[in-house]
mmCIF file with all atom_site columns, C-alpha atoms in Angstrom:
data_model
loop_
_atom_site.group_PDB
_atom_site.id
_atom_site.type_symbol
_atom_site.label_atom_id
_atom_site.label_alt_id
_atom_site.label_comp_id
_atom_site.label_asym_id
_atom_site.label_entity_id
_atom_site.label_seq_id
_atom_site.pdbx_PDB_ins_code
_atom_site.Cartn_x
_atom_site.Cartn_y
_atom_site.Cartn_z
_atom_site.occupancy
_atom_site.B_iso_or_equiv
_atom_site.pdbx_formal_charge
_atom_site.auth_seq_id
_atom_site.auth_comp_id
_atom_site.auth_asym_id
_atom_site.auth_atom_id
_atom_site.pdbx_PDB_model_num
ATOM 1   C CA . ALA A 1 1   ? 1.815   -16.998 -4.484  1.00 0.00 ? 1   ALA A CA 1
ATOM 2   C CA . GLN A 1 2   ? -0.503  -14.114 -5.486  1.00 0.00 ? 2   GLN A CA 1
ATOM 3   C CA . SER A 1 3   ? 0.077   -11.439 -8.092  1.00 0.00 ? 3   SER A CA 1
ATOM 4   C CA . VAL A 1 4   ? -1.815  -8.375  -9.316  1.00 0.00 ? 4   VAL A CA 1
ATOM 5   C CA . THR A 1 5   ? -1.578  -6.894  -12.794 1.00 0.00 ? 5   THR A CA 1
ATOM 6   C CA . GLN A 1 6   ? -2.949  -3.468  -13.378 1.00 0.00 ? 6   GLN A CA 1
ATOM 7   C CA . LEU A 1 7   ? -3.338  -3.337  -17.055 1.00 0.00 ? 7   LEU A CA 1
ATOM 8   C CA . ASP A 1 8   ? -2.927  0.458   -17.523 1.00 0.00 ? 8   ASP A CA 1
ATOM 9   C CA . SER A 1 9   ? -0.211  2.496   -16.287 1.00 0.00 ? 9   SER A CA 1
ATOM 10  C CA . GLN A 1 10  ? -1.897  5.684   -17.164 1.00 0.00 ? 10  GLN A CA 1
ATOM 11  C CA . VAL A 1 11  ? -5.519  6.594   -17.769 1.00 0.00 ? 11  VAL A CA 1
ATOM 12  C CA . PRO A 1 12  ? -6.288  10.188  -19.049 1.00 0.00 ? 12  PRO A CA 1
ATOM 13  C CA . VAL A 1 13  ? -9.834  11.151  -18.901 1.00 0.00 ? 13  VAL A CA 1
ATOM 14  C CA . PHE A 1 14  ? -11.807 14.427  -19.083 1.00 0.00 ? 14  PHE A CA 1
ATOM 15  C CA . GLU A 1 15  ? -13.693 15.671  -16.027 1.00 0.00 ? 15  GLU A CA 1
ATOM 16  C CA . GLU A 1 16  ? -17.175 14.368  -15.483 1.00 0.00 ? 16  GLU A CA 1
ATOM 17  C CA . ALA A 1 17  ? -16.284 11.425  -17.786 1.00 0.00 ? 17  ALA A CA 1
ATOM 18  C CA . PRO A 1 18  ? -16.665 7.860   -16.453 1.00 0.00 ? 18  PRO A CA 1
ATOM 19  C CA . VAL A 1 19  ? -13.512 5.922   -15.828 1.00 0.00 ? 19  VAL A CA 1
ATOM 20  C CA . GLU A 1 20  ? -12.550 2.201   -15.396 1.00 0.00 ? 20  GLU A CA 1
ATOM 21  C CA . LEU A 1 21  ? -9.167  1.114   -13.897 1.00 0.00 ? 21  LEU A CA 1
ATOM 22  C CA . ARG A 1 22  ? -8.504  -2.445  -14.587 1.00 0.00 ? 22  ARG A CA 1
ATOM 23  C CA . CYS A 1 23  ? -6.904  -5.123  -12.259 1.00 0.00 ? 23  CYS A CA 1
ATOM 24  C CA . ASN A 1 24  ? -6.487  -8.836  -12.841 1.00 0.00 ? 24  ASN A CA 1
ATOM 25  C CA . TYR A 1 25  ? -5.168  -11.053 -10.033 1.00 0.00 ? 25  TYR A CA 1
ATOM 26  C CA . SER A 1 26  ? -3.690  -14.466 -9.704  1.00 0.00 ? 26  SER A CA 1
ATOM 27  C CA . SER A 1 27  ? -3.970  -16.764 -6.692  1.00 0.00 ? 27  SER A CA 1
ATOM 28  C CA . SER A 1 28  ? -4.396  -20.469 -5.960  1.00 0.00 ? 28  SER A CA 1
ATOM 29  C CA . VAL A 1 29  ? -6.018  -19.630 -2.599  1.00 0.00 ? 29  VAL A CA 1
ATOM 30  C CA . SER A 1 30  ? -8.853  -17.472 -1.419  1.00 0.00 ? 30  SER A CA 1
ATOM 31  C CA . VAL A 1 31  ? -7.897  -13.758 -1.523  1.00 0.00 ? 31  VAL A CA 1
ATOM 32  C CA . TYR A 1 32  ? -9.390  -10.418 -0.231  1.00 0.00 ? 32  TYR A CA 1
ATOM 33  C CA . LEU A 1 33  ? -9.055  -7.678  -2.983  1.00 0.00 ? 33  LEU A CA 1
ATOM 34  C CA . PHE A 1 34  ? -8.448  -3.877  -2.362  1.00 0.00 ? 34  PHE A CA 1
ATOM 35  C CA . TRP A 1 35  ? -8.154  -0.582  -4.163  1.00 0.00 ? 35  TRP A CA 1
ATOM 36  C CA . TYR A 1 36  ? -6.150  2.143   -2.598  1.00 0.00 ? 36  TYR A CA 1
ATOM 37  C CA . VAL A 1 37  ? -5.604  5.729   -3.660  1.00 0.00 ? 37  VAL A CA 1
ATOM 38  C CA . GLN A 1 38  ? -2.191  7.563   -3.127  1.00 0.00 ? 38  GLN A CA 1
ATOM 39  C CA . TYR A 1 39  ? -1.833  11.361  -3.566  1.00 0.00 ? 39  TYR A CA 1
ATOM 40  C CA . PRO A 1 40  ? 1.884   12.674  -4.248  1.00 0.00 ? 40  PRO A CA 1
ATOM 41  C CA . ASN A 1 41  ? 4.152   12.179  -1.218  1.00 0.00 ? 41  ASN A CA 1
ATOM 42  C CA . GLN A 1 42  ? 1.430   10.684  0.770   1.00 0.00 ? 42  GLN A CA 1
ATOM 43  C CA . GLY A 1 43  ? 0.531   7.149   2.293   1.00 0.00 ? 43  GLY A CA 1
ATOM 44  C CA . LEU A 1 44  ? -2.314  5.073   0.893   1.00 0.00 ? 44  LEU A CA 1
ATOM 45  C CA . GLN A 1 45  ? -6.043  5.435   1.503   1.00 0.00 ? 45  GLN A CA 1
ATOM 46  C CA . LEU A 1 46  ? -8.444  2.642   1.264   1.00 0.00 ? 46  LEU A CA 1
ATOM 47  C CA . LEU A 1 47  ? -11.008 3.213   -1.415  1.00 0.00 ? 47  LEU A CA 1
ATOM 48  C CA . LEU A 1 48  ? -12.768 -0.011  -1.122  1.00 0.00 ? 48  LEU A CA 1
ATOM 49  C CA . LYS A 1 49  ? -12.391 -3.778  -0.357  1.00 0.00 ? 49  LYS A CA 1
ATOM 50  C CA . TYR A 1 50  ? -13.766 -7.156  -1.284  1.00 0.00 ? 50  TYR A CA 1
ATOM 51  C CA . LEU A 1 51  ? -13.924 -9.760  1.332   1.00 0.00 ? 51  LEU A CA 1
ATOM 52  C CA . SER A 1 52  ? -17.022 -11.941 0.273   1.00 0.00 ? 52  SER A CA 1
ATOM 53  C CA . GLY A 1 53  ? -20.629 -11.617 -0.447  1.00 0.00 ? 53  GLY A CA 1
ATOM 54  C CA . SER A 1 54  ? -21.972 -9.201  -3.037  1.00 0.00 ? 54  SER A CA 1
ATOM 55  C CA . THR A 1 55  ? -19.532 -8.905  -6.047  1.00 0.00 ? 55  THR A CA 1
ATOM 56  C CA . LEU A 1 56  ? -20.304 -5.228  -6.393  1.00 0.00 ? 56  LEU A CA 1
ATOM 57  C CA . VAL A 1 57  ? -18.514 -3.242  -3.758  1.00 0.00 ? 57  VAL A CA 1
ATOM 58  C CA . LYS A 1 58  ? -19.127 0.494   -3.214  1.00 0.00 ? 58  LYS A CA 1
ATOM 59  C CA . GLY A 1 59  ? -16.365 2.637   -1.678  1.00 0.00 ? 59  GLY A CA 1
ATOM 60  C CA . ILE A 1 60  ? -15.644 6.116   -0.821  1.00 0.00 ? 60  ILE A CA 1
ATOM 61  C CA . ASN A 1 61  ? -15.533 9.157   -3.192  1.00 0.00 ? 61  ASN A CA 1
ATOM 62  C CA . GLY A 1 62  ? -18.145 7.609   -5.424  1.00 0.00 ? 62  GLY A CA 1
ATOM 63  C CA . PHE A 1 63  ? -15.997 4.804   -6.542  1.00 0.00 ? 63  PHE A CA 1
ATOM 64  C CA . GLU A 1 64  ? -17.132 1.046   -6.967  1.00 0.00 ? 64  GLU A CA 1
ATOM 65  C CA . ALA A 1 65  ? -15.592 -2.204  -8.018  1.00 0.00 ? 65  ALA A CA 1
ATOM 66  C CA . GLU A 1 66  ? -16.797 -5.491  -9.248  1.00 0.00 ? 66  GLU A CA 1
ATOM 67  C CA . PHE A 1 67  ? -15.281 -8.710  -8.271  1.00 0.00 ? 67  PHE A CA 1
ATOM 68  C CA . ASN A 1 68  ? -15.477 -11.417 -11.148 1.00 0.00 ? 68  ASN A CA 1
ATOM 69  C CA . LYS A 1 69  ? -14.047 -14.679 -9.991  1.00 0.00 ? 69  LYS A CA 1
ATOM 70  C CA . SER A 1 70  ? -14.247 -16.338 -13.473 1.00 0.00 ? 70  SER A CA 1
ATOM 71  C CA . GLN A 1 71  ? -12.140 -13.546 -14.994 1.00 0.00 ? 71  GLN A CA 1
ATOM 72  C CA . THR A 1 72  ? -10.082 -12.975 -11.880 1.00 0.00 ? 72  THR A CA 1
ATOM 73  C CA . SER A 1 73  ? -10.730 -9.290  -12.132 1.00 0.00 ? 73  SER A CA 1
ATOM 74  C CA . PHE A 1 74  ? -11.453 -6.402  -9.660  1.00 0.00 ? 74  PHE A CA 1
ATOM 75  C CA . HIS A 1 75  ? -11.853 -3.461  -11.963 1.00 0.00 ? 75  HIS A CA 1
ATOM 76  C CA . LEU A 1 76  ? -12.581 -0.078  -10.305 1.00 0.00 ? 76  LEU A CA 1
ATOM 77  C CA . ARG A 1 77  ? -15.142 2.453   -11.707 1.00 0.00 ? 77  ARG A CA 1
ATOM 78  C CA . LYS A 1 78  ? -16.459 5.910   -11.260 1.00 0.00 ? 78  LYS A CA 1
ATOM 79  C CA . PRO A 1 79  ? -19.439 7.275   -13.383 1.00 0.00 ? 79  PRO A CA 1
ATOM 80  C CA . SER A 1 80  ? -18.100 10.869  -13.258 1.00 0.00 ? 80  SER A CA 1
ATOM 81  C CA . VAL A 1 81  ? -14.548 11.906  -12.127 1.00 0.00 ? 81  VAL A CA 1
ATOM 82  C CA . HIS A 1 82  ? -13.455 15.176  -10.757 1.00 0.00 ? 82  HIS A CA 1
ATOM 83  C CA . ILE A 1 83  ? -10.074 16.995  -11.110 1.00 0.00 ? 83  ILE A CA 1
ATOM 84  C CA . SER A 1 84  ? -9.409  15.998  -7.436  1.00 0.00 ? 84  SER A CA 1
ATOM 85  C CA . ASP A 1 85  ? -9.398  12.260  -8.411  1.00 0.00 ? 85  ASP A CA 1
ATOM 86  C CA . THR A 1 86  ? -6.155  12.841  -10.213 1.00 0.00 ? 86  THR A CA 1
ATOM 87  C CA . ALA A 1 87  ? -3.881  10.391  -8.245  1.00 0.00 ? 87  ALA A CA 1
ATOM 88  C CA . GLU A 1 88  ? -2.132  6.958   -8.216  1.00 0.00 ? 88  GLU A CA 1
ATOM 89  C CA . TYR A 1 89  ? -4.388  3.957   -7.702  1.00 0.00 ? 89  TYR A CA 1
ATOM 90  C CA . PHE A 1 90  ? -3.238  0.720   -6.531  1.00 0.00 ? 90  PHE A CA 1
ATOM 91  C CA . CYS A 1 91  ? -4.851  -2.635  -6.623  1.00 0.00 ? 91  CYS A CA 1
ATOM 92  C CA . ALA A 1 92  ? -3.941  -5.159  -4.063  1.00 0.00 ? 92  ALA A CA 1
ATOM 93  C CA . VAL A 1 93  ? -4.644  -8.626  -2.765  1.00 0.00 ? 93  VAL A CA 1
ATOM 94  C CA . SER A 1 94  ? -4.086  -10.399 0.479   1.00 0.00 ? 94  SER A CA 1
ATOM 95  C CA . ARG A 1 95  ? -4.573  -14.076 1.329   1.00 0.00 ? 95  ARG A CA 1
ATOM 96  C CA . ALA A 1 96  ? -7.845  -14.439 3.322   1.00 0.00 ? 96  ALA A CA 1
ATOM 97  C CA . SER A 1 97  ? -5.616  -16.308 5.961   1.00 0.00 ? 97  SER A CA 1
ATOM 98  C CA . ASN A 1 98  ? -3.079  -13.368 6.262   1.00 0.00 ? 98  ASN A CA 1
ATOM 99  C CA . THR A 1 99  ? -4.833  -10.125 6.093   1.00 0.00 ? 99  THR A CA 1
ATOM 100 C CA . GLY A 1 100 ? -2.665  -7.137  6.073   1.00 0.00 ? 100 GLY A CA 1
ATOM 101 C CA . LYS A 1 101 ? 0.088   -8.570  4.090   1.00 0.00 ? 101 LYS A CA 1
ATOM 102 C CA . LEU A 1 102 ? -0.579  -6.958  0.758   1.00 0.00 ? 102 LEU A CA 1
ATOM 103 C CA . ILE A 1 103 ? 0.775   -7.501  -2.775  1.00 0.00 ? 103 ILE A CA 1
ATOM 104 C CA . PHE A 1 104 ? 0.194   -4.471  -4.944  1.00 0.00 ? 104 PHE A CA 1
ATOM 105 C CA . GLY A 1 105 ? -0.140  -3.970  -8.597  1.00 0.00 ? 105 GLY A CA 1
ATOM 106 C CA . GLN A 1 106 ? 2.043   -1.583  -10.528 1.00 0.00 ? 106 GLN A CA 1
ATOM 107 C CA . GLY A 1 107 ? -0.337  1.274   -10.132 1.00 0.00 ? 107 GLY A CA 1
ATOM 108 C CA . THR A 1 108 ? -2.293  3.193   -12.596 1.00 0.00 ? 108 THR A CA 1
ATOM 109 C CA . THR A 1 109 ? -2.153  7.135   -12.727 1.00 0.00 ? 109 THR A CA 1
ATOM 110 C CA . LEU A 1 110 ? -5.513  8.696   -13.268 1.00 0.00 ? 110 LEU A CA 1
ATOM 111 C CA . GLN A 1 111 ? -5.156  12.039  -14.964 1.00 0.00 ? 111 GLN A CA 1
ATOM 112 C CA . VAL A 1 112 ? -8.319  13.981  -15.012 1.00 0.00 ? 112 VAL A CA 1
ATOM 113 C CA . LYS A 1 113 ? -8.236  16.896  -17.356 1.00 0.00 ? 113 LYS A CA 1
ATOM 114 C CA . PRO A 1 114 ? -10.543 19.981  -17.322 1.00 0.00 ? 114 PRO A CA 1
ATOM 115 C CA . GLY B 2 1   ? -10.775 5.084   11.395  1.00 0.00 ? 1   GLY B CA 1
ATOM 116 C CA . ALA B 2 2   ? -7.519  3.924   12.873  1.00 0.00 ? 2   ALA B CA 1
ATOM 117 C CA . VAL B 2 3   ? -4.700  6.256   12.568  1.00 0.00 ? 3   VAL B CA 1
ATOM 118 C CA . VAL B 2 4   ? -0.985  5.307   11.809  1.00 0.00 ? 4   VAL B CA 1
ATOM 119 C CA . SER B 2 5   ? 1.530   7.959   12.250  1.00 0.00 ? 5   SER B CA 1
ATOM 120 C CA . GLN B 2 6   ? 5.088   7.802   10.633  1.00 0.00 ? 6   GLN B CA 1
ATOM 121 C CA . HIS B 2 7   ? 7.981   9.878   11.718  1.00 0.00 ? 7   HIS B CA 1
ATOM 122 C CA . PRO B 2 8   ? 9.862   11.640  10.108  1.00 0.00 ? 8   PRO B CA 1
ATOM 123 C CA . SER B 2 9   ? 8.008   12.438  6.869   1.00 0.00 ? 9   SER B CA 1
ATOM 124 C CA . ARG B 2 10  ? 11.247  13.458  5.184   1.00 0.00 ? 10  ARG B CA 1
ATOM 125 C CA . VAL B 2 11  ? 14.866  12.850  6.190   1.00 0.00 ? 11  VAL B CA 1
ATOM 126 C CA . ILE B 2 12  ? 18.061  13.447  4.424   1.00 0.00 ? 12  ILE B CA 1
ATOM 127 C CA . CYS B 2 13  ? 21.145  11.717  5.605   1.00 0.00 ? 13  CYS B CA 1
ATOM 128 C CA . LYS B 2 14  ? 24.832  11.395  4.559   1.00 0.00 ? 14  LYS B CA 1
ATOM 129 C CA . SER B 2 15  ? 26.136  8.152   3.032   1.00 0.00 ? 15  SER B CA 1
ATOM 130 C CA . GLY B 2 16  ? 27.381  5.777   5.509   1.00 0.00 ? 16  GLY B CA 1
ATOM 131 C CA . THR B 2 17  ? 25.252  6.933   8.358   1.00 0.00 ? 17  THR B CA 1
ATOM 132 C CA . SER B 2 18  ? 22.123  5.280   9.896   1.00 0.00 ? 18  SER B CA 1
ATOM 133 C CA . VAL B 2 19  ? 18.510  6.528   9.962   1.00 0.00 ? 19  VAL B CA 1
ATOM 134 C CA . LYS B 2 20  ? 15.461  5.325   12.042  1.00 0.00 ? 20  LYS B CA 1
ATOM 135 C CA . ILE B 2 21  ? 11.995  5.586   11.019  1.00 0.00 ? 21  ILE B CA 1
ATOM 136 C CA . GLU B 2 22  ? 9.149   5.221   13.448  1.00 0.00 ? 22  GLU B CA 1
ATOM 137 C CA . CYS B 2 23  ? 5.679   3.762   12.796  1.00 0.00 ? 23  CYS B CA 1
ATOM 138 C CA . ARG B 2 24  ? 3.081   4.254   15.562  1.00 0.00 ? 24  ARG B CA 1
ATOM 139 C CA . SER B 2 25  ? -0.608  3.226   15.782  1.00 0.00 ? 25  SER B CA 1
ATOM 140 C CA . LEU B 2 26  ? -2.078  5.934   17.606  1.00 0.00 ? 26  LEU B CA 1
ATOM 141 C CA . ASP B 2 27  ? -5.527  4.764   18.622  1.00 0.00 ? 27  ASP B CA 1
ATOM 142 C CA . PHE B 2 28  ? -5.122  0.911   18.422  1.00 0.00 ? 28  PHE B CA 1
ATOM 143 C CA . GLN B 2 29  ? -2.925  -1.858  19.219  1.00 0.00 ? 29  GLN B CA 1
ATOM 144 C CA . ALA B 2 30  ? -1.151  -3.396  16.193  1.00 0.00 ? 30  ALA B CA 1
ATOM 145 C CA . THR B 2 31  ? 0.148   -6.824  16.678  1.00 0.00 ? 31  THR B CA 1
ATOM 146 C CA . THR B 2 32  ? 1.504   -6.815  13.299  1.00 0.00 ? 32  THR B CA 1
ATOM 147 C CA . MET B 2 33  ? 3.069   -4.046  11.129  1.00 0.00 ? 33  MET B CA 1
ATOM 148 C CA . PHE B 2 34  ? 4.260   -4.141  7.639   1.00 0.00 ? 34  PHE B CA 1
ATOM 149 C CA . TRP B 2 35  ? 7.055   -2.226  6.020   1.00 0.00 ? 35  TRP B CA 1
ATOM 150 C CA . TYR B 2 36  ? 6.916   -1.382  2.373   1.00 0.00 ? 36  TYR B CA 1
ATOM 151 C CA . ARG B 2 37  ? 9.452   0.357   -0.067  1.00 0.00 ? 37  ARG B CA 1
ATOM 152 C CA . GLN B 2 38  ? 8.264   2.400   -3.168  1.00 0.00 ? 38  GLN B CA 1
ATOM 153 C CA . PHE B 2 39  ? 10.715  3.559   -5.701  1.00 0.00 ? 39  PHE B CA 1
ATOM 154 C CA . PRO B 2 40  ? 9.627   6.647   -7.919  1.00 0.00 ? 40  PRO B CA 1
ATOM 155 C CA . LYS B 2 41  ? 6.669   5.927   -10.149 1.00 0.00 ? 41  LYS B CA 1
ATOM 156 C CA . GLN B 2 42  ? 6.615   2.309   -8.994  1.00 0.00 ? 42  GLN B CA 1
ATOM 157 C CA . SER B 2 43  ? 4.549   0.047   -6.713  1.00 0.00 ? 43  SER B CA 1
ATOM 158 C CA . LEU B 2 44  ? 4.908   -0.739  -3.227  1.00 0.00 ? 44  LEU B CA 1
ATOM 159 C CA . MET B 2 45  ? 7.055   -3.738  -2.432  1.00 0.00 ? 45  MET B CA 1
ATOM 160 C CA . LEU B 2 46  ? 6.704   -5.521  0.941   1.00 0.00 ? 46  LEU B CA 1
ATOM 161 C CA . MET B 2 47  ? 9.987   -5.574  2.786   1.00 0.00 ? 47  MET B CA 1
ATOM 162 C CA . ALA B 2 48  ? 9.033   -7.333  6.006   1.00 0.00 ? 48  ALA B CA 1
ATOM 163 C CA . THR B 2 49  ? 6.389   -8.124  8.520   1.00 0.00 ? 49  THR B CA 1
ATOM 164 C CA . SER B 2 50  ? 6.900   -6.943  11.976  1.00 0.00 ? 50  SER B CA 1
ATOM 165 C CA . ASN B 2 51  ? 5.416   -8.912  14.968  1.00 0.00 ? 51  ASN B CA 1
ATOM 166 C CA . GLU B 2 52  ? 5.271   -7.430  18.438  1.00 0.00 ? 52  GLU B CA 1
ATOM 167 C CA . GLY B 2 53  ? 7.739   -9.098  20.584  1.00 0.00 ? 53  GLY B CA 1
ATOM 168 C CA . SER B 2 54  ? 9.441   -11.269 17.958  1.00 0.00 ? 54  SER B CA 1
ATOM 169 C CA . LYS B 2 55  ? 11.726  -11.102 15.116  1.00 0.00 ? 55  LYS B CA 1
ATOM 170 C CA . ALA B 2 56  ? 10.582  -9.550  11.794  1.00 0.00 ? 56  ALA B CA 1
ATOM 171 C CA . THR B 2 57  ? 9.954   -11.819 8.916   1.00 0.00 ? 57  THR B CA 1
ATOM 172 C CA . TYR B 2 58  ? 11.830  -10.476 5.645   1.00 0.00 ? 58  TYR B CA 1
ATOM 173 C CA . GLU B 2 59  ? 10.852  -10.937 2.085   1.00 0.00 ? 59  GLU B CA 1
ATOM 174 C CA . GLN B 2 60  ? 13.167  -12.622 -0.232  1.00 0.00 ? 60  GLN B CA 1
ATOM 175 C CA . GLY B 2 61  ? 15.962  -10.201 -1.283  1.00 0.00 ? 61  GLY B CA 1
ATOM 176 C CA . VAL B 2 62  ? 15.621  -7.865  1.577   1.00 0.00 ? 62  VAL B CA 1
ATOM 177 C CA . GLU B 2 63  ? 18.693  -7.588  3.473   1.00 0.00 ? 63  GLU B CA 1
ATOM 178 C CA . LYS B 2 64  ? 17.855  -7.924  7.262   1.00 0.00 ? 64  LYS B CA 1
ATOM 179 C CA . ASP B 2 65  ? 21.082  -6.600  8.451   1.00 0.00 ? 65  ASP B CA 1
ATOM 180 C CA . LYS B 2 66  ? 20.691  -3.301  6.513   1.00 0.00 ? 66  LYS B CA 1
ATOM 181 C CA . PHE B 2 67  ? 16.991  -2.844  7.291   1.00 0.00 ? 67  PHE B CA 1
ATOM 182 C CA . LEU B 2 68  ? 16.626  -3.578  11.022  1.00 0.00 ? 68  LEU B CA 1
ATOM 183 C CA . ILE B 2 69  ? 13.141  -3.711  12.284  1.00 0.00 ? 69  ILE B CA 1
ATOM 184 C CA . ASN B 2 70  ? 12.179  -3.665  15.879  1.00 0.00 ? 70  ASN B CA 1
ATOM 185 C CA . HIS B 2 71  ? 8.437   -4.034  17.142  1.00 0.00 ? 71  HIS B CA 1
ATOM 186 C CA . ALA B 2 72  ? 9.003   -3.493  20.825  1.00 0.00 ? 72  ALA B CA 1
ATOM 187 C CA . SER B 2 73  ? 5.487   -2.580  21.680  1.00 0.00 ? 73  SER B CA 1
ATOM 188 C CA . LEU B 2 74  ? 1.918   -2.988  20.321  1.00 0.00 ? 74  LEU B CA 1
ATOM 189 C CA . THR B 2 75  ? 2.015   0.619   19.092  1.00 0.00 ? 75  THR B CA 1
ATOM 190 C CA . LEU B 2 76  ? 5.624   1.113   17.754  1.00 0.00 ? 76  LEU B CA 1
ATOM 191 C CA . SER B 2 77  ? 7.589   -0.326  15.242  1.00 0.00 ? 77  SER B CA 1
ATOM 192 C CA . THR B 2 78  ? 10.827  1.027   13.903  1.00 0.00 ? 78  THR B CA 1
ATOM 193 C CA . LEU B 2 79  ? 12.902  0.508   10.831  1.00 0.00 ? 79  LEU B CA 1
ATOM 194 C CA . THR B 2 80  ? 16.622  1.465   10.825  1.00 0.00 ? 80  THR B CA 1
ATOM 195 C CA . VAL B 2 81  ? 18.383  1.794   7.542   1.00 0.00 ? 81  VAL B CA 1
ATOM 196 C CA . THR B 2 82  ? 22.058  0.940   8.568   1.00 0.00 ? 82  THR B CA 1
ATOM 197 C CA . SER B 2 83  ? 24.924  2.475   6.647   1.00 0.00 ? 83  SER B CA 1
ATOM 198 C CA . ALA B 2 84  ? 22.704  4.071   4.035   1.00 0.00 ? 84  ALA B CA 1
ATOM 199 C CA . HIS B 2 85  ? 23.708  4.553   0.592   1.00 0.00 ? 85  HIS B CA 1
ATOM 200 C CA . PRO B 2 86  ? 22.098  6.714   -2.171  1.00 0.00 ? 86  PRO B CA 1
ATOM 201 C CA . GLU B 2 87  ? 20.475  3.416   -3.590  1.00 0.00 ? 87  GLU B CA 1
ATOM 202 C CA . ASP B 2 88  ? 18.480  3.273   -0.299  1.00 0.00 ? 88  ASP B CA 1
ATOM 203 C CA . SER B 2 89  ? 16.782  6.498   -1.409  1.00 0.00 ? 89  SER B CA 1
ATOM 204 C CA . SER B 2 90  ? 13.201  5.696   -1.566  1.00 0.00 ? 90  SER B CA 1
ATOM 205 C CA . PHE B 2 91  ? 9.735   6.174   -0.073  1.00 0.00 ? 91  PHE B CA 1
ATOM 206 C CA . TYR B 2 92  ? 9.222   4.019   2.941   1.00 0.00 ? 92  TYR B CA 1
ATOM 207 C CA . ILE B 2 93  ? 5.655   3.262   4.118   1.00 0.00 ? 93  ILE B CA 1
ATOM 208 C CA . CYS B 2 94  ? 4.392   1.343   7.053   1.00 0.00 ? 94  CYS B CA 1
ATOM 209 C CA . SER B 2 95  ? 1.113   -0.252  7.860   1.00 0.00 ? 95  SER B CA 1
ATOM 210 C CA . ALA B 2 96  ? -0.272  -1.555  10.945  1.00 0.00 ? 96  ALA B CA 1
ATOM 211 C CA . ARG B 2 97  ? -2.968  -4.382  11.202  1.00 0.00 ? 97  ARG B CA 1
ATOM 212 C CA . THR B 2 98  ? -5.713  -4.093  13.828  1.00 0.00 ? 98  THR B CA 1
ATOM 213 C CA . GLY B 2 99  ? -7.508  -7.113  15.398  1.00 0.00 ? 99  GLY B CA 1
ATOM 214 C CA . GLY B 2 100 ? -8.041  -10.144 13.497  1.00 0.00 ? 100 GLY B CA 1
ATOM 215 C CA . GLY B 2 101 ? -10.457 -12.204 11.471  1.00 0.00 ? 101 GLY B CA 1
ATOM 216 C CA . ARG B 2 102 ? -11.913 -11.538 7.997   1.00 0.00 ? 102 ARG B CA 1
ATOM 217 C CA . ASN B 2 103 ? -12.571 -7.842  8.781   1.00 0.00 ? 103 ASN B CA 1
ATOM 218 C CA . THR B 2 104 ? -8.993  -7.052  9.661   1.00 0.00 ? 104 THR B CA 1
ATOM 219 C CA . GLU B 2 105 ? -7.755  -4.114  7.796   1.00 0.00 ? 105 GLU B CA 1
ATOM 220 C CA . ALA B 2 106 ? -4.322  -2.465  7.438   1.00 0.00 ? 106 ALA B CA 1
ATOM 221 C CA . PHE B 2 107 ? -3.907  1.145   7.928   1.00 0.00 ? 107 PHE B CA 1
ATOM 222 C CA . PHE B 2 108 ? -0.984  3.000   6.356   1.00 0.00 ? 108 PHE B CA 1
ATOM 223 C CA . GLY B 2 109 ? 1.155   5.640   7.678   1.00 0.00 ? 109 GLY B CA 1
ATOM 224 C CA . GLN B 2 110 ? 1.846   8.714   5.547   1.00 0.00 ? 110 GLN B CA 1
ATOM 225 C CA . GLY B 2 111 ? 5.203   7.497   4.536   1.00 0.00 ? 111 GLY B CA 1
ATOM 226 C CA . THR B 2 112 ? 8.902   8.654   4.903   1.00 0.00 ? 112 THR B CA 1
ATOM 227 C CA . ARG B 2 113 ? 10.897  10.098  2.092   1.00 0.00 ? 113 ARG B CA 1
ATOM 228 C CA . LEU B 2 114 ? 14.577  9.111   2.587   1.00 0.00 ? 114 LEU B CA 1
ATOM 229 C CA . THR B 2 115 ? 17.097  10.784  0.642   1.00 0.00 ? 115 THR B CA 1
ATOM 230 C CA . VAL B 2 116 ? 20.774  9.701   0.989   1.00 0.00 ? 116 VAL B CA 1
ATOM 231 C CA . VAL B 2 117 ? 23.400  12.047  -0.186  1.00 0.00 ? 117 VAL B CA 1
#
């Protein structure tokens, strides 16, 4: 079975500061890794995904994430955040053999302050 | 990108009644759809996997007789919450998977806020 742990439930940060949202996963089989963003009362929007290849993945809105197999981590970063980045962020995994069936972490609320 | 539409976006129903939520893939054929439930300030929990033309596969702890899933076509899956109770109040989100292979991606609907009074 797979599991995902997001280490921070809330991350407050000032506008234009860098941010890192942490995600660790556990799995005995090959997995794909994802980061999604959710705005209030809305569905999920894919920020980026790691399937294979380069461990540094670039996504939309200036976000990037690095896959670290030895540390089983997939942390999300952005060098300079905006007020509009305030949202809930979810890390998720799926088995490489069953894409689409996602196991989500608990979520991290990013609060960008002016 | 592919579009998944969920309807309704919000619904309020009386305790004991049933409510149906639709999930449609608008511009692609979805052989598989997934239904998630999200409690306030919590993560998404997979309820069931819906395959076109076959019975849904429910996750452990999800009552299949309470949450009826029908995937009658390649573009439509429905979730019916039967005999709803206040504890069924939640945010329900569907996703639809397009194609197959390593680049398969699941696209999410905008969610349905169910309130049972």
